[in-house]
PDB file of C-alpha atoms in Angstrom:
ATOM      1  CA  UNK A  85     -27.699 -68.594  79.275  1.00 87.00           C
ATOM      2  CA  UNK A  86     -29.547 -65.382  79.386  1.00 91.00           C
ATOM      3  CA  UNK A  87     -29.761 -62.659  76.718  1.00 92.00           C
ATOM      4  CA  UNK A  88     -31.103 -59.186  77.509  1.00 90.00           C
ATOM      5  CA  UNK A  89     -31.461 -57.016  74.651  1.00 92.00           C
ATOM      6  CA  UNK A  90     -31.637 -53.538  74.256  1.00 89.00           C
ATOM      7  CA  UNK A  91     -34.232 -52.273  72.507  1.00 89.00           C
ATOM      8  CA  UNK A  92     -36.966 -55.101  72.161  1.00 83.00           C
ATOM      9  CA  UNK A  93     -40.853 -55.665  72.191  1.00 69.00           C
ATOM     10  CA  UNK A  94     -42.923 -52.399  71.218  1.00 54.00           C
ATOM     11  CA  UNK A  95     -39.891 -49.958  70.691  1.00 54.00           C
ATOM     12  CA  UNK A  96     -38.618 -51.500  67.641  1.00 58.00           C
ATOM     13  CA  UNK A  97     -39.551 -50.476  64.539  1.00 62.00           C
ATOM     14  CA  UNK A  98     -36.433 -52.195  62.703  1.00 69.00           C
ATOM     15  CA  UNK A  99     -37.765 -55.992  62.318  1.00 79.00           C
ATOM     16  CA  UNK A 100     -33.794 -56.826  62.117  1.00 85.00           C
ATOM     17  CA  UNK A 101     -33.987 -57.611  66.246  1.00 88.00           C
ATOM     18  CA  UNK A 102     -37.017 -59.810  65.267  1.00 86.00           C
ATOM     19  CA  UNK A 103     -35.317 -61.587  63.126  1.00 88.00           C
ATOM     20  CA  UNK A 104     -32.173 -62.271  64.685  1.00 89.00           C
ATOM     21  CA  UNK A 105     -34.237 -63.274  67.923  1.00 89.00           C
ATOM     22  CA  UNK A 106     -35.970 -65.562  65.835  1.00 89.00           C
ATOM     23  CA  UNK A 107     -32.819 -67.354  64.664  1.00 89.00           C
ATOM     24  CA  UNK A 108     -31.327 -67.102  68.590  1.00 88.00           C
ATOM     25  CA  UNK A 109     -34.278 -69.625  69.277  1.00 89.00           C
ATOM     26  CA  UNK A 110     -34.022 -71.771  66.669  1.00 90.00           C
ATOM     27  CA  UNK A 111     -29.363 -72.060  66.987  1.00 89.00           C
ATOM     28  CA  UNK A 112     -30.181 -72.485  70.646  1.00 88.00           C
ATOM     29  CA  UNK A 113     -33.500 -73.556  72.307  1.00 90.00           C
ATOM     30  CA  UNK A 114     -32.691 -73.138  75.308  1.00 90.00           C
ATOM     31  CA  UNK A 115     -31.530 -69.897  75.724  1.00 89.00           C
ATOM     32  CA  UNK A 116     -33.740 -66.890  77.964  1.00 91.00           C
ATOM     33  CA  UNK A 117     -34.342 -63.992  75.913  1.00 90.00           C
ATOM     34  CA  UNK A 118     -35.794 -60.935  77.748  1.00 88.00           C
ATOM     35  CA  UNK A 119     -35.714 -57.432  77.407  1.00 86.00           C
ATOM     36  CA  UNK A 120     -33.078 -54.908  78.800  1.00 86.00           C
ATOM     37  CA  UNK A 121     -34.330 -54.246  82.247  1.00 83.00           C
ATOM     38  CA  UNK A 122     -32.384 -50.950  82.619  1.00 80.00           C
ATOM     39  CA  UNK A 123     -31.286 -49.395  85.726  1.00 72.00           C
ATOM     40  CA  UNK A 124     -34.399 -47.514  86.783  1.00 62.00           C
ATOM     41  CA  UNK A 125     -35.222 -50.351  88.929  1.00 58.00           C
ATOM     42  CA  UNK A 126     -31.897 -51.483  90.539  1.00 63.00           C
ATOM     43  CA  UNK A 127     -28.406 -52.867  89.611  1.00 68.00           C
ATOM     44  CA  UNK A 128     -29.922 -56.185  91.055  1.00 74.00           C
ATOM     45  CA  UNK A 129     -32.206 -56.497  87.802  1.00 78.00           C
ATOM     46  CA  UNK A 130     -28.895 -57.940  86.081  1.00 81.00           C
ATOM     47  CA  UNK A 131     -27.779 -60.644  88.773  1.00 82.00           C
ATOM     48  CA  UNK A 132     -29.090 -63.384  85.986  1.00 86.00           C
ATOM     49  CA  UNK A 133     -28.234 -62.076  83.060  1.00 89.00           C
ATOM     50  CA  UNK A 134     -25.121 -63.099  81.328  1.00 91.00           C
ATOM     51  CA  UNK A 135     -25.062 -61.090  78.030  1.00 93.00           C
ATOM     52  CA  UNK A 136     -26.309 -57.345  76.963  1.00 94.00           C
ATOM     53  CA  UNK A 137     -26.965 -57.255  73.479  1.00 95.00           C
ATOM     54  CA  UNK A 138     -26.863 -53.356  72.077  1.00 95.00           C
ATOM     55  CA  UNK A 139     -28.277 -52.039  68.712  1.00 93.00           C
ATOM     56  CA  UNK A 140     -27.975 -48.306  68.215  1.00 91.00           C
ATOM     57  CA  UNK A 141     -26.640 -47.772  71.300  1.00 91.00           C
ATOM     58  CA  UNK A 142     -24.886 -45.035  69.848  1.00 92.00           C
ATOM     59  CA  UNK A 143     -27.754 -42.999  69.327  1.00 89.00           C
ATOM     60  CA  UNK A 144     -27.864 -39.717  71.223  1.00 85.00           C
ATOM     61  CA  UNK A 145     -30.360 -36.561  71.503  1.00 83.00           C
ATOM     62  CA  UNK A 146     -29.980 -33.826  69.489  1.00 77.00           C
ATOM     63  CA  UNK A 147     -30.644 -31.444  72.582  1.00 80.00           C
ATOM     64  CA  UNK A 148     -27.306 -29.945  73.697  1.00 78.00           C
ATOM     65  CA  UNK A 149     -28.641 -30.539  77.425  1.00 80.00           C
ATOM     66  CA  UNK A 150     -29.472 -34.060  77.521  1.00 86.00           C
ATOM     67  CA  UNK A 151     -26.555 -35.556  75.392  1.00 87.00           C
ATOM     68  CA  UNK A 152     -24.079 -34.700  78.351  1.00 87.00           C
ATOM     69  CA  UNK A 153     -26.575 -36.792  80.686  1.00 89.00           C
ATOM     70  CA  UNK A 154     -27.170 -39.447  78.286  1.00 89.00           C
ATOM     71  CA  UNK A 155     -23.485 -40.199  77.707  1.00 90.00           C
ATOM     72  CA  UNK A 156     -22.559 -40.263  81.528  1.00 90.00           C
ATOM     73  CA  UNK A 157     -25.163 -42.241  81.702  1.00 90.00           C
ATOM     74  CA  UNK A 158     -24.473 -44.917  78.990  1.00 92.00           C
ATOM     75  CA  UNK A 159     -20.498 -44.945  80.177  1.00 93.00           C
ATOM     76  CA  UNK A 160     -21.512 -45.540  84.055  1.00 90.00           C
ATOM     77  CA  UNK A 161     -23.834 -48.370  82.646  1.00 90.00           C
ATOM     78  CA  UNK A 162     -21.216 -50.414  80.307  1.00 91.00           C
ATOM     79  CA  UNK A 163     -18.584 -49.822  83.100  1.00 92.00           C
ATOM     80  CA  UNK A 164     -21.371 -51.087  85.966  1.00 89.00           C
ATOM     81  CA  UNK A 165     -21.834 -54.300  83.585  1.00 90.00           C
ATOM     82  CA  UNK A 166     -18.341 -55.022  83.106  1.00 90.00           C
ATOM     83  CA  UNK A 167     -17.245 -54.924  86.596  1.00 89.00           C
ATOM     84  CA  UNK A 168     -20.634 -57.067  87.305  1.00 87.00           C
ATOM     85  CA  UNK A 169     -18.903 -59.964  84.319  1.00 91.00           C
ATOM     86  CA  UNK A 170     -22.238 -59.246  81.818  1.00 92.00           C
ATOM     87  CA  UNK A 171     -20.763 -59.633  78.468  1.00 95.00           C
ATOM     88  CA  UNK A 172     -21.965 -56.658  76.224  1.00 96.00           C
ATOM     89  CA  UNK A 173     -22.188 -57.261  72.463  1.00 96.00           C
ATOM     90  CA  UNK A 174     -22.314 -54.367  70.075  1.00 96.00           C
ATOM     91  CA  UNK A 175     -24.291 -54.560  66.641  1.00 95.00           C
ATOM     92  CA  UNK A 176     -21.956 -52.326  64.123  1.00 95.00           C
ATOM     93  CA  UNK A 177     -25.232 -51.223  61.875  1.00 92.00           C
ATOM     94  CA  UNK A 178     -23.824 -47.693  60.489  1.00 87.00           C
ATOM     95  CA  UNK A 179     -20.635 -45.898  59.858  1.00 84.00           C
ATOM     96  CA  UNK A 180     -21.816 -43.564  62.213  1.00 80.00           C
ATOM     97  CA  UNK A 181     -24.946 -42.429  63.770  1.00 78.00           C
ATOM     98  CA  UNK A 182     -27.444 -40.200  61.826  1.00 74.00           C
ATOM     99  CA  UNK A 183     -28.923 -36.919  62.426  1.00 70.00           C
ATOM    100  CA  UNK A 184     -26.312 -36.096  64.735  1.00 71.00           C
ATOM    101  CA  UNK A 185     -25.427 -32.365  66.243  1.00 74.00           C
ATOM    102  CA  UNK A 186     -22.428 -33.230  67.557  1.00 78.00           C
ATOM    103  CA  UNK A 187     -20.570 -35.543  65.500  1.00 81.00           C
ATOM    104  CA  UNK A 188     -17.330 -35.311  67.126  1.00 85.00           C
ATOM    105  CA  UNK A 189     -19.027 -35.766  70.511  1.00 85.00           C
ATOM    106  CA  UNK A 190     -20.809 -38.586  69.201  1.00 86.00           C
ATOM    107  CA  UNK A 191     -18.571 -40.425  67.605  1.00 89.00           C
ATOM    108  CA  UNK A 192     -15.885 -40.262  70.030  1.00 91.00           C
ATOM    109  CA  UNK A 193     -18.485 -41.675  72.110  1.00 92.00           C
ATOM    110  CA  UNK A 194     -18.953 -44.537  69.865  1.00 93.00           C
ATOM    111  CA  UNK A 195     -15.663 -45.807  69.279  1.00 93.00           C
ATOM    112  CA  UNK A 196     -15.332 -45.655  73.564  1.00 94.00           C
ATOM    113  CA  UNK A 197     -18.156 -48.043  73.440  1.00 94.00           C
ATOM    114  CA  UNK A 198     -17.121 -50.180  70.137  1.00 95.00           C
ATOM    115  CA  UNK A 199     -13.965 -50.621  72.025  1.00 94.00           C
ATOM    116  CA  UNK A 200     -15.527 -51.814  74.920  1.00 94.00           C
ATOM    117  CA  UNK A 201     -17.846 -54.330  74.014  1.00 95.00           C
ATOM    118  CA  UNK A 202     -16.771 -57.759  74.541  1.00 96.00           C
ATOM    119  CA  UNK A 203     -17.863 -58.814  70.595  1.00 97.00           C
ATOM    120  CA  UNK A 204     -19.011 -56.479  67.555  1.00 97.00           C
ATOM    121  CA  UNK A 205     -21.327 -58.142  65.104  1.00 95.00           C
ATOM    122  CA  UNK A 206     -20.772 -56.679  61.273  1.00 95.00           C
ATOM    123  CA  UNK A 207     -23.263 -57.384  58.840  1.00 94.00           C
ATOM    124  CA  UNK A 208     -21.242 -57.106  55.799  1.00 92.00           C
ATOM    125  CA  UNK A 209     -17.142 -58.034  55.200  1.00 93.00           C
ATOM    126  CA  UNK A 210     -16.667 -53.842  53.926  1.00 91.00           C
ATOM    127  CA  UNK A 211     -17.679 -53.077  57.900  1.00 93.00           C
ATOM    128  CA  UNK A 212     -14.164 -54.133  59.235  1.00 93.00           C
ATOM    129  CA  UNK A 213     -11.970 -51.504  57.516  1.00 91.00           C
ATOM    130  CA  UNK A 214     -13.889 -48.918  59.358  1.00 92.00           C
ATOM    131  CA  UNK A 215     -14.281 -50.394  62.381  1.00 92.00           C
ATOM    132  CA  UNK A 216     -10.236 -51.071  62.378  1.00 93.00           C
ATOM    133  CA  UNK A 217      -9.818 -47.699  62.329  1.00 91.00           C
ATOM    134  CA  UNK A 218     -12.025 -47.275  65.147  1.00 92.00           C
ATOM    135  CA  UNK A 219     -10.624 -49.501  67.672  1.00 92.00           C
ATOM    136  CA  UNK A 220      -7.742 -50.382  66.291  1.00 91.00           C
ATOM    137  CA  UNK A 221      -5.992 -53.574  64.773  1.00 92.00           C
ATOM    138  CA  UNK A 222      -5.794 -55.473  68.507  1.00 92.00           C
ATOM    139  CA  UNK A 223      -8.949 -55.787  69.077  1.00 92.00           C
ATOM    140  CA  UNK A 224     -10.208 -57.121  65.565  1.00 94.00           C
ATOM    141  CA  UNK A 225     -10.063 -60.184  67.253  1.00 95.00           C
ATOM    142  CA  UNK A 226     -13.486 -59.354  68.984  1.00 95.00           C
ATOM    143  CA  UNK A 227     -15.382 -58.416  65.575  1.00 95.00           C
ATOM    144  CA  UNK A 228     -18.199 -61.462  64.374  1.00 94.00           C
ATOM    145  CA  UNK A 229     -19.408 -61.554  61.015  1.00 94.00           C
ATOM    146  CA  UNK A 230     -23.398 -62.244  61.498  1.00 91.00           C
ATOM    147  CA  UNK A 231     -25.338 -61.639  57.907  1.00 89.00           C
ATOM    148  CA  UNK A 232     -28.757 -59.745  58.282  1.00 87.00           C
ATOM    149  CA  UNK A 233     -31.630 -63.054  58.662  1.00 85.00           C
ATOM    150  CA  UNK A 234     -33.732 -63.418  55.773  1.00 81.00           C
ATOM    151  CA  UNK A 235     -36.587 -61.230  55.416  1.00 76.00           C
ATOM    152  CA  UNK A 236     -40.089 -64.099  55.215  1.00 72.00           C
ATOM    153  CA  UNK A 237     -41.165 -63.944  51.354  1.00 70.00           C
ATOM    154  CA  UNK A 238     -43.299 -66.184  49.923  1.00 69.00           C
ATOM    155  CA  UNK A 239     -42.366 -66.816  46.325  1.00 70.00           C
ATOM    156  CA  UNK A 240     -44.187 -65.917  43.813  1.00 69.00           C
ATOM    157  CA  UNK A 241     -44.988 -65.821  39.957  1.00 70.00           C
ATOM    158  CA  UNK A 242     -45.945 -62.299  38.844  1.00 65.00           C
ATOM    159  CA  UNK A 243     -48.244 -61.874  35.688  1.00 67.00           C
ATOM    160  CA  UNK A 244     -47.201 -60.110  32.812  1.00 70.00           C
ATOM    161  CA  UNK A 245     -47.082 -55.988  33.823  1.00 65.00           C
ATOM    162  CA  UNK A 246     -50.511 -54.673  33.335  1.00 66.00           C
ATOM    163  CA  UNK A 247     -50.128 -52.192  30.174  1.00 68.00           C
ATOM    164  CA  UNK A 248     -53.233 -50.282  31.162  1.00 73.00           C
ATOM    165  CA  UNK A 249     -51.491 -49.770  34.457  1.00 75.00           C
ATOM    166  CA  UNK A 250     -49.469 -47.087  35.406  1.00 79.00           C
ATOM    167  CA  UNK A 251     -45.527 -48.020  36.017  1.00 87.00           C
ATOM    168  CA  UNK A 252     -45.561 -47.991  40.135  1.00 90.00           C
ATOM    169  CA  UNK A 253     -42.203 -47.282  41.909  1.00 93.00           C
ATOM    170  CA  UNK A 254     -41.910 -47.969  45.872  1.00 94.00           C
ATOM    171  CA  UNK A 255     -39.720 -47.085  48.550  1.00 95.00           C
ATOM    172  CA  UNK A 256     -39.978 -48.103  52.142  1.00 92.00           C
ATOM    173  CA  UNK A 257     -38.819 -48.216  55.097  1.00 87.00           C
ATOM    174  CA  UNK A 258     -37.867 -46.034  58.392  1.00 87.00           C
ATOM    175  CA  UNK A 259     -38.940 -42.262  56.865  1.00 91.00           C
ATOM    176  CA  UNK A 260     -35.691 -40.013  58.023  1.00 87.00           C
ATOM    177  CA  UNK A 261     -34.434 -36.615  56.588  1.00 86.00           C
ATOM    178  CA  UNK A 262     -30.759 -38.631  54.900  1.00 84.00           C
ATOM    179  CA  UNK A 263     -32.794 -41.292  53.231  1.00 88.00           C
ATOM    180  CA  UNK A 264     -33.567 -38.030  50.396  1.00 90.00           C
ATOM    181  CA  UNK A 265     -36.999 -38.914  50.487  1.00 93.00           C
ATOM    182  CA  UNK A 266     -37.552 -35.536  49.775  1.00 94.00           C
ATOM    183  CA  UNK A 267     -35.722 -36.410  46.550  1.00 95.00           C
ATOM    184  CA  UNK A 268     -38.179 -39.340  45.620  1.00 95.00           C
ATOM    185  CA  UNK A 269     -41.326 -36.511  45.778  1.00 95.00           C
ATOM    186  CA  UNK A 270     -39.470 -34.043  43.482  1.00 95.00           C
ATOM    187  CA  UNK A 271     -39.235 -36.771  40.801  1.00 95.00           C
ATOM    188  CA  UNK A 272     -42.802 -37.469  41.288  1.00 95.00           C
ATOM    189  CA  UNK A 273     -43.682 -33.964  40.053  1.00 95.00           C
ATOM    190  CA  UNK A 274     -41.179 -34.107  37.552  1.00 94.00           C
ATOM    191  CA  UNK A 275     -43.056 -37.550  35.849  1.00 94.00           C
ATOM    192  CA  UNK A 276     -46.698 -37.721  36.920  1.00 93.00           C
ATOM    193  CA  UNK A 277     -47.377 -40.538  34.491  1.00 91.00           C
ATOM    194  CA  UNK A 278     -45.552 -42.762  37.162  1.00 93.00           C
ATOM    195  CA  UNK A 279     -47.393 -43.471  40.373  1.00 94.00           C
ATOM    196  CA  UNK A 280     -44.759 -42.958  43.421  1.00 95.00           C
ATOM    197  CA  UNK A 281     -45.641 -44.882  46.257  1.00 95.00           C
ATOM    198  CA  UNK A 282     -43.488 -43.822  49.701  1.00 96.00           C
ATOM    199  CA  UNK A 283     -44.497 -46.404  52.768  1.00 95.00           C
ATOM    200  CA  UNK A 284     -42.838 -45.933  56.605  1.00 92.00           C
ATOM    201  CA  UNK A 285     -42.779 -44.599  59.426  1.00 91.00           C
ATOM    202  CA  UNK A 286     -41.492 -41.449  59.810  1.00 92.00           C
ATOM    203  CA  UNK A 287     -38.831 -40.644  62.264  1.00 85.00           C
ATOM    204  CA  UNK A 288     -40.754 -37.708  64.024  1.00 87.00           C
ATOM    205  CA  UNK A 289     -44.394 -36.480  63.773  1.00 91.00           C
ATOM    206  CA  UNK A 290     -42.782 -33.692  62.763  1.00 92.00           C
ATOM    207  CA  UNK A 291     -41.322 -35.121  60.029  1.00 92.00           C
ATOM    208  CA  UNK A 292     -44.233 -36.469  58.145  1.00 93.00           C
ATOM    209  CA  UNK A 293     -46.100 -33.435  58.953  1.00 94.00           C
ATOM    210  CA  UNK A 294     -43.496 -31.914  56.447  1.00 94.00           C
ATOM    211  CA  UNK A 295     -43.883 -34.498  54.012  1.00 95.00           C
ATOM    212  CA  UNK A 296     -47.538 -34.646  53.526  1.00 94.00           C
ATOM    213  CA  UNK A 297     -47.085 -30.915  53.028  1.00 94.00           C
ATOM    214  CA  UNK A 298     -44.396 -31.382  50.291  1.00 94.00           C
ATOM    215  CA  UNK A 299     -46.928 -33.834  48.468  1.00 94.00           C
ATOM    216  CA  UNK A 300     -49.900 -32.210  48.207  1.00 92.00           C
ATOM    217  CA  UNK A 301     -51.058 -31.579  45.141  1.00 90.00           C
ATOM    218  CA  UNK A 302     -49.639 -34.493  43.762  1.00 92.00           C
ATOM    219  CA  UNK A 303     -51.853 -37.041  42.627  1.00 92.00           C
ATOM    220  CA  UNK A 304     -49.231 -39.198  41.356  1.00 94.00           C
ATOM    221  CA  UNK A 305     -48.094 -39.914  45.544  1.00 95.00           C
ATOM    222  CA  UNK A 306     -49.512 -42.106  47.750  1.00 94.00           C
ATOM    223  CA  UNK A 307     -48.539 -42.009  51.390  1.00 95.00           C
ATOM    224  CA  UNK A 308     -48.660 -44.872  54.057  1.00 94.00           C
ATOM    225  CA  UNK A 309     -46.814 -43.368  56.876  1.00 94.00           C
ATOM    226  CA  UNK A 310     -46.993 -45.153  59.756  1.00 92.00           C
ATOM    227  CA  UNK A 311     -44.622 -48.493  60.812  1.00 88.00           C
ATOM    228  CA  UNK A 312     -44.970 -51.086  57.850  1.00 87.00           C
ATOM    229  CA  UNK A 313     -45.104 -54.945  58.742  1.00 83.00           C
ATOM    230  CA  UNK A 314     -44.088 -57.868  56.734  1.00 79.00           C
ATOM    231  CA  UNK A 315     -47.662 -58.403  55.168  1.00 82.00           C
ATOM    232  CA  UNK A 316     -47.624 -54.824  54.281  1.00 87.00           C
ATOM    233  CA  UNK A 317     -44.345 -54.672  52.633  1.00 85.00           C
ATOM    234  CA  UNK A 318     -45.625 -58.210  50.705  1.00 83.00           C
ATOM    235  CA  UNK A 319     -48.854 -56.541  49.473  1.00 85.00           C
ATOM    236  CA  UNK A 320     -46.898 -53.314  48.686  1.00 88.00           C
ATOM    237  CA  UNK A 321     -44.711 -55.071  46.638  1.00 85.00           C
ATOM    238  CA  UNK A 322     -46.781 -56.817  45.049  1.00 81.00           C
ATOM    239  CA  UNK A 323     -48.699 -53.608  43.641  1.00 80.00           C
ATOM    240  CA  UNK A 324     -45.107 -52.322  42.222  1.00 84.00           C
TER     241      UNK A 324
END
C-alpha cells in the first residue's frame, strides 16, 4: 500500500505528521509513504497511490480573491480522487479553522469535505459530538479514534527549584493571533519578578514583527521565534 500525505517534509511545522509517520512505519513496515504529489504535474502522478491522507485541508486564504480559486480547486481534486478509487482520509484537528474571513464560506466548505472523506481520524472521544453535527449520524460509521503519538521525552529527575532563581514560565508552540499570546506579554509587565519565556514560530513575519514590538522594554521576556524542535522544547523545559 501507498500513502501520500498532504503536507509533509519541509512544510510542516506541526511535528504531529512526524509522529504519526513514525508510528505508520513501525504498525506496518511495509507500507510507501511519500509526499502529496499534487496536480501541477498531471493526474497520472496518483496511478500508484492508494490513500490521500489530509491535515488542515480546510485551511483557506484570507484574500477574498483566492479563496473562490482555492475551493474549486480543492472540490475538483477530492472529486478527481474519488472517481480515480484513492481513498482520502481526513484528520479532524479543530472545531473549525482559525483566522478565518469567511467563516460561513469556510466551514460549509469543511463539512463538504468531512463528509466526503472515506475515514475521519479524531484525536480525542469530545471530537464526535461535533463532527455528528457536521455530517450527520450516517456517516459516524467512517469516524477513527487515533490518539496524538507520544511526544520523545527522556525522563528526568529535576533538582530542587533554584531559590536564587527567578520563577520561569514557558509557552510554546505555533505563534498565532487566538493563542492570546498577546495576553502572556501583558502579564509579563504586570509581574517583572517572573521571567516569561514565549518560544515558536510565528504564523506570519508579520506577526512576530508585532510581537517583538509589544515586548520591548521588557526585560522580564525572552523571545525564540522561529520553529522549535524536540531538543529545543527539552532544553526549554528544562530551564522552566
Amino acid at each position: 500500500m501507498k500513502i501520500a500525505i498532504n503536507p509533509y517534509g519541509s512544510t510542516i511545522l506541526n511535528e504531529y505528521i512526524n509522529l504519526m509517520i513514525e508510528s505508520f512505519r513501525m504498525a506496518y513496515p511495509d507500507t510507501e509513504i511519500c509526499e502529496d504529489p499534487g496536480f501541477k504535474k498531471n493526474y497520472a502522478a496518483y496511478k500508484d497511490i492508494d490513500v490521500l491522507w489530509l491535515n488542515w485541508y480546510e485551511n483557506l486564504p484570507s484574500n477574498p480573491k483566492q479563496i473562490i480559486k482555492a475551493i474549486i480547486f480543492k472540490v475538483i481534486k477530492l472529486l478527481i480522487l474519488k472517481r480515480k478509487k484513492v481513498k482520502i482520509i481526513a484528520t479532524f484537528h479543530n472545531r473549525q479553522p482559525h483566522e478565518v474571513k469567511f467563516r460561513r464560506l469556510n466551514l460549509l466548505f469543511y463539512k463538504w469535505y468531512l463528509c466526503k472523506a472515506d475515514n475521519i481520524i479524531i484525536l480525542c472521544e469530545g471530537s464526535r459530538d461535533i463532527l455528528r453535527n457536521y455530517i450527520g449520524a450516517k456517516n459516524m460509521h467512517k469516524v477513527i479514534l487515533a490518539l496524538h503519538p507520544a511526544y520523545h521525552c527522556t525522563p528526568r529527575i529535576y533538582p530542587p527549584a533554584d531559590k536564587k532563581k527567578p520563577f520561569s514560565i514557558l509557552f510554546f508552540g505555533l505563534l498565532r493571533p487566538y493563542k492570546n499570546v498577546e495576553m502572556i506579554i501583558e502579564l509579563a509587565k504586570e509581574h517583572p519578578d517572573i521571567l516569561f519565556n514565549i518560544a515558536g514560530q510565528p504564523i506570519t513575519e508579520e506577526y512576530g514583527a508585532y510581537i517583538h514590538e509589544i515586548s520591548k522594554g521588557s526585560e522580564n521576556i525572552n523571545l525564540s521565534l522561529r520553529y522549535q524542535s524536540q531538543e529545543d522544547i527539552d532544553h526549554l523545559i528544562e530551564q522552566s
